[in-house]
Tab-separated table of C-alpha atoms in Angstrom:
chain	number	residue	atom	x	y	z
A	121	MET	CA	133.242	-51.330	20.135
A	122	THR	CA	135.975	-48.655	20.005
A	123	VAL	CA	136.462	-44.586	19.925
A	124	LEU	CA	139.107	-42.573	19.879
A	125	ILE	CA	139.201	-38.753	20.593
A	126	VAL	CA	141.678	-36.257	18.979
A	127	ASP	CA	141.989	-32.366	20.051
A	128	ASP	CA	144.871	-30.986	20.535
A	129	GLN	CA	142.652	-29.186	23.748
A	130	PRO	CA	142.988	-31.252	26.855
A	131	ASP	CA	140.002	-29.549	27.829
A	132	VAL	CA	137.816	-30.779	24.772
A	133	VAL	CA	138.724	-34.090	25.262
A	134	ARG	CA	138.154	-34.585	29.197
A	135	GLY	CA	134.699	-32.995	28.366
A	136	GLU	CA	133.376	-35.043	25.439
A	137	GLU	CA	135.075	-38.669	27.632
A	138	GLN	CA	132.750	-37.389	30.579
A	139	GLY	CA	129.404	-35.423	28.339
A	140	ILE	CA	128.813	-38.426	26.438
A	141	ASN	CA	126.620	-41.552	27.839
A	142	TRP	CA	129.266	-44.438	26.416
A	143	THR	CA	127.364	-47.297	27.963
A	144	SER	CA	124.115	-46.486	25.835
A	145	LEU	CA	126.280	-46.686	22.592
A	146	GLY	CA	127.357	-49.326	23.218
A	147	VAL	CA	131.321	-47.823	23.356
A	148	ASP	CA	133.307	-49.898	25.954
A	149	ARG	CA	136.685	-48.586	25.125
A	150	ILE	CA	137.628	-44.747	24.888
A	151	LEU	CA	141.067	-43.404	23.553
A	152	SER	CA	142.313	-40.716	23.581
A	153	ALA	CA	144.832	-38.296	21.747
A	154	TYR	CA	146.244	-34.561	21.473
A	155	SER	CA	148.202	-35.002	18.515
A	156	VAL	CA	147.762	-36.263	14.510
A	157	PRO	CA	151.423	-38.609	15.298
A	158	GLU	CA	149.615	-39.750	18.909
A	159	ALA	CA	146.501	-40.178	16.689
A	160	GLU	CA	147.952	-41.545	14.438
A	161	LYS	CA	149.995	-44.211	16.104
A	162	LEU	CA	146.678	-45.789	18.324
A	163	LEU	CA	145.093	-45.611	14.581
A	164	LEU	CA	147.709	-48.205	13.001
A	165	SER	CA	147.263	-50.461	16.611
A	166	GLU	CA	144.073	-50.524	17.894
A	167	PRO	CA	140.993	-51.644	16.509
A	168	VAL	CA	139.153	-48.581	16.298
A	169	SER	CA	135.582	-48.297	15.500
A	170	VAL	CA	134.957	-44.438	15.723
A	171	LEU	CA	136.974	-41.597	15.281
A	172	LEU	CA	136.078	-38.154	16.828
A	173	CYS	CA	138.392	-35.644	15.884
A	174	ASP	CA	139.374	-31.684	15.309
A	175	ILE	CA	140.730	-30.508	11.814
A	176	GLU	CA	142.976	-27.764	13.045
A	177	MET	CA	145.536	-29.708	15.157
A	178	PRO	CA	149.441	-27.387	13.917
A	179	PRO	CA	151.161	-28.579	12.324
A	180	ARG	CA	149.215	-31.061	11.428
A	181	SER	CA	145.565	-31.160	10.513
A	182	GLY	CA	142.844	-34.689	11.325
A	183	LEU	CA	142.474	-34.619	7.516
A	184	GLU	CA	145.414	-36.585	7.127
A	185	LEU	CA	143.764	-39.037	9.627
A	186	LEU	CA	141.229	-40.128	7.750
A	187	GLU	CA	143.912	-39.583	4.457
A	188	LEU	CA	145.877	-42.116	6.155
A	189	ILE	CA	142.251	-44.264	7.134
A	190	ARG	CA	141.194	-44.303	3.186
A	191	GLU	CA	144.603	-45.577	2.326
A	192	ARG	CA	145.314	-48.232	5.013
A	193	LYS	CA	141.406	-49.072	4.406
A	194	LEU	CA	140.786	-49.474	8.102
A	195	PRO	CA	137.059	-49.743	9.021
A	196	THR	CA	136.677	-47.031	10.772
A	197	ARG	CA	134.393	-44.100	10.829
A	198	CYS	CA	135.735	-40.294	11.144
A	199	ILE	CA	133.495	-37.792	12.571
A	200	PHE	CA	134.945	-34.191	12.596
A	201	LEU	CA	133.498	-31.843	15.420
A	202	SER	CA	135.304	-28.227	14.290
A	203	ALA	CA	134.397	-24.893	14.867
A	204	HIS	CA	135.991	-23.600	11.447
A	205	ALA	CA	133.222	-23.663	9.222
A	206	GLU	CA	134.851	-22.816	5.856
A	207	PHE	CA	133.385	-24.945	3.297
A	208	THR	CA	136.361	-25.790	2.143
A	209	TYR	CA	137.529	-27.552	4.451
A	210	ALA	CA	134.085	-29.870	4.998
A	211	GLN	CA	133.741	-30.448	1.182
A	212	GLU	CA	137.622	-31.624	1.348
A	213	ALA	CA	135.819	-33.854	4.498
A	214	VAL	CA	132.856	-35.408	2.443
A	215	ARG	CA	135.847	-35.437	-0.223
A	216	LEU	CA	138.264	-37.964	1.617
A	217	GLY	CA	134.799	-40.625	2.611
A	218	GLY	CA	133.938	-38.635	6.739
A	219	PHE	CA	131.657	-39.624	8.265
A	220	ASP	CA	130.088	-36.612	9.477
A	221	TYR	CA	131.268	-33.560	9.869
A	222	ILE	CA	129.498	-31.220	13.494
A	223	LEU	CA	130.839	-27.557	14.319
A	224	GLN	CA	131.955	-27.509	17.137
A	225	PRO	CA	130.378	-25.854	19.597
A	226	ALA	CA	126.639	-29.018	19.447
A	227	PRO	CA	125.069	-30.549	21.882
A	228	TYR	CA	126.606	-33.970	23.251
A	229	SER	CA	123.412	-35.022	22.406
A	230	GLU	CA	124.643	-34.691	18.313
A	231	ILE	CA	128.005	-36.375	18.692
A	232	GLU	CA	126.017	-38.713	20.448
A	233	ASP	CA	123.440	-39.488	17.747
A	234	ALA	CA	126.615	-38.785	15.029
A	235	VAL	CA	128.672	-42.042	16.794
A	236	LEU	CA	125.370	-43.879	17.116
A	237	ARG	CA	124.692	-43.511	13.526
A	238	ALA	CA	128.836	-44.660	12.208
A	239	LEU	CA	128.435	-47.429	14.975
A	240	ASP	CA	124.717	-48.653	12.256
A	241	ASP	CA	126.823	-48.557	10.229
A	242	ILE	CA	129.516	-50.778	10.661
A	243	LYS	CA	126.832	-52.960	12.154
A	244	GLU	CA	125.524	-52.734	8.937
A	245	LYS	CA	128.473	-53.205	6.023
A	246	ALA	CA	130.323	-55.614	8.699
A	247	PRO	CA	130.818	-59.036	7.446
A	248	VAL	CA	129.066	-61.665	8.928
A	249	SER	CA	129.474	-65.662	9.377
A	250	VAL	CA	127.269	-68.274	7.440
A	251	HIS	CA	129.705	-71.293	6.934
A	252	GLN	CA	132.323	-68.359	6.212
A	253	GLU	CA	133.144	-64.587	6.311
A	254	ARG	CA	131.610	-62.662	3.128
A	255	GLU	CA	130.691	-59.454	2.989
A	256	PRO	CA	127.161	-58.419	3.535
A	257	SER	CA	124.487	-58.751	0.013
A	258	PRO	CA	123.888	-55.120	-0.558
A	259	GLY	CA	119.638	-56.436	-1.073
A	260	GLU	CA	120.050	-57.082	3.029
A	261	TYR	CA	119.736	-53.210	3.558
A	262	THR	CA	116.151	-54.425	3.854
A	263	GLY	CA	114.930	-57.642	5.037
A	264	SER	CA	112.709	-56.812	1.945
A	265	SER	CA	111.714	-59.239	-0.891
A	266	SER	CA	111.307	-56.332	-2.876
A	267	PRO	CA	113.420	-54.540	-5.096
A	268	VAL	CA	111.228	-51.136	-4.755
A	269	ALA	CA	111.657	-51.311	-1.147
A	270	SER	CA	115.212	-52.565	-1.107
A	271	ALA	CA	116.572	-49.761	-3.485
A	272	ILE	CA	114.819	-47.089	-1.189
A	273	GLU	CA	115.921	-48.026	1.977
A	274	TYR	CA	119.760	-47.831	0.169
A	275	ILE	CA	119.098	-44.262	-0.709
A	276	ARG	CA	117.472	-43.389	2.494
A	277	GLN	CA	120.907	-44.584	3.911
A	278	ASN	CA	122.567	-42.981	1.372
A	279	LEU	CA	121.716	-39.613	1.302
A	280	ASP	CA	124.975	-38.319	1.996
A	281	ARG	CA	126.233	-39.007	-1.068
A	282	ASP	CA	126.234	-38.455	-4.900
A	283	ILE	CA	124.416	-41.778	-5.671
A	284	SER	CA	123.610	-42.866	-9.055
A	285	ARG	CA	120.715	-45.045	-10.979
A	286	SER	CA	123.927	-47.505	-11.828
A	287	GLU	CA	124.851	-47.763	-8.456
A	288	ILE	CA	121.409	-48.262	-6.270
A	289	ALA	CA	121.040	-51.585	-9.397
A	290	GLU	CA	124.334	-52.531	-8.738
A	291	ALA	CA	124.115	-52.947	-4.807
A	292	ILE	CA	120.188	-54.280	-5.498
A	293	TYR	CA	121.042	-56.786	-8.815
A	294	LEU	CA	119.471	-55.586	-10.594
A	295	ASN	CA	119.712	-53.871	-14.358
A	296	PRO	CA	119.496	-50.273	-14.050
A	297	GLU	CA	116.974	-49.925	-17.084
A	298	TYR	CA	114.749	-52.497	-15.587
A	299	LEU	CA	115.189	-50.861	-11.817
A	300	SER	CA	113.930	-47.961	-13.418
A	301	ARG	CA	110.900	-48.633	-15.039
A	302	LEU	CA	109.674	-51.271	-12.350
A	303	PHE	CA	110.569	-48.117	-9.661
A	304	LYS	CA	108.526	-45.985	-11.892
A	305	LYS	CA	105.651	-48.632	-12.122
A	306	GLU	CA	105.344	-49.442	-8.642
A	307	THR	CA	106.044	-45.159	-6.731
A	308	GLY	CA	104.752	-43.109	-9.964
A	309	ILE	CA	107.874	-41.041	-9.417
A	310	ALA	CA	111.111	-41.401	-12.154
A	311	LEU	CA	113.957	-43.682	-9.431
A	312	ASN	CA	116.215	-40.079	-10.384
A	313	GLU	CA	113.583	-37.046	-8.893
A	314	PHE	CA	112.860	-39.618	-5.791
A	315	ILE	CA	116.621	-39.374	-4.980
A	316	VAL	CA	116.592	-35.453	-5.367
A	317	ARG	CA	113.076	-35.568	-3.169
A	318	GLU	CA	114.763	-37.097	-0.275
A	319	LYS	CA	117.203	-35.496	-0.372
A	320	ILE	CA	115.745	-32.098	-0.073
A	321	GLU	CA	113.436	-33.953	2.554
A	322	GLN	CA	116.002	-34.159	4.611
A	323	ALA	CA	117.569	-30.434	3.392
A	324	LYS	CA	114.624	-28.921	4.380
A	325	SER	CA	114.862	-31.538	8.192
A	326	MET	CA	118.067	-29.746	9.274
A	327	LEU	CA	116.871	-25.893	7.958
A	328	GLU	CA	114.045	-26.317	10.433
A	329	GLY	CA	115.658	-28.339	13.273
A	330	THR	CA	119.535	-27.400	13.724
A	331	ASP	CA	121.277	-24.577	13.216
A	332	ILE	CA	123.706	-26.000	11.270
A	333	PRO	CA	124.689	-23.852	7.868
A	334	VAL	CA	123.647	-23.964	5.045
A	335	SER	CA	126.379	-24.613	3.095
A	336	LEU	CA	127.152	-28.206	5.579
A	337	ILE	CA	124.466	-28.954	5.071
A	338	ALA	CA	124.436	-29.537	0.912
A	339	LEU	CA	127.808	-30.803	1.560
A	340	LYS	CA	125.899	-33.643	4.739
A	341	ILE	CA	122.998	-34.548	1.475
A	342	GLY	CA	125.506	-34.965	-0.720
A	343	TYR	CA	125.705	-31.540	-3.496
A	344	THR	CA	130.213	-30.378	-3.180
A	345	ASN	CA	128.610	-27.105	-5.488
A	346	PHE	CA	126.659	-24.616	-3.217
A	347	SER	CA	125.074	-22.812	-5.660
A	348	TYR	CA	123.544	-26.137	-7.254
A	349	PHE	CA	122.048	-27.206	-4.396
A	350	SER	CA	120.428	-23.816	-3.486
A	351	GLN	CA	118.785	-23.859	-6.899
A	352	VAL	CA	117.575	-27.244	-7.066
A	353	PHE	CA	116.379	-26.749	-3.759
A	354	LYS	CA	114.377	-23.359	-4.962
A	355	ARG	CA	112.795	-24.963	-7.193
A	356	HIS	CA	111.847	-27.358	-5.473
A	357	THR	CA	109.987	-25.877	-2.180
A	358	GLY	CA	109.373	-21.892	-4.058
A	359	LEU	CA	112.167	-20.637	-1.162
A	360	SER	CA	115.780	-20.961	-2.025
A	361	PRO	CA	117.659	-22.273	2.019
A	362	LEU	CA	118.055	-19.073	3.241
A	363	GLU	CA	114.056	-17.935	3.147
A	364	TYR	CA	113.006	-21.340	3.586
A	365	ARG	CA	115.444	-21.235	7.767
A	366	GLN	CA	113.767	-17.950	7.969
A	367	GLN	CA	110.734	-19.449	7.324
A	368	HIS	CA	110.921	-22.179	8.869
A	369	GLY	CA	113.500	-23.518	11.444
A	370	ARG	CA	113.223	-22.343	15.110
A	371	HIS	CA	113.253	-19.530	16.393
């Protein structure tokens, strides 16, 4: 597995090269670049698994690299490490398909966790060889024969997006109406309500255990409208996200 680190500050690149336990993550090759043009050349010439990238690298932006990855359909997962908490930056990163957005300064352990999740995501979605190359069927998300278990696993692996009933049903080869009835029968909860509950639980966990800005937490669980996220969160917990963090966050 190859990781490309991109930042216009050499100290940052050096720190990530030396401070992260790459061997334990299964990464055997580290590439580095100090500008967007330099990184573009590497992305187009090397098989890069994970891109660790700053956003502001004047006169260009790291978001351009994510656009390149999307346009060329590269299998690279992009993790942004930025000192900027602006909602618009994170929103654009999510819109373009960024894998994660980490607000700096962050401990190397947090970066390691994001890289590990990205590598796991690559392995899960990589083609496998069974007589011939094929894409893994979405039902392989769990290895379980239960459609409801498969649906739950799919939901939990895609909480960072706005997933729909139709998408989940297609992923596990079921009719959407049938999936809804089956899910409610086996769990006692409507499918859409379960999705929201899972997102809120993940948001609560991040509010309790991290200092990530609330606006970024909203994006990390698939809500691009911050006001709507706050309304949904309060409806489920009785508190606004900020109130919840004040009462339950680490001190």
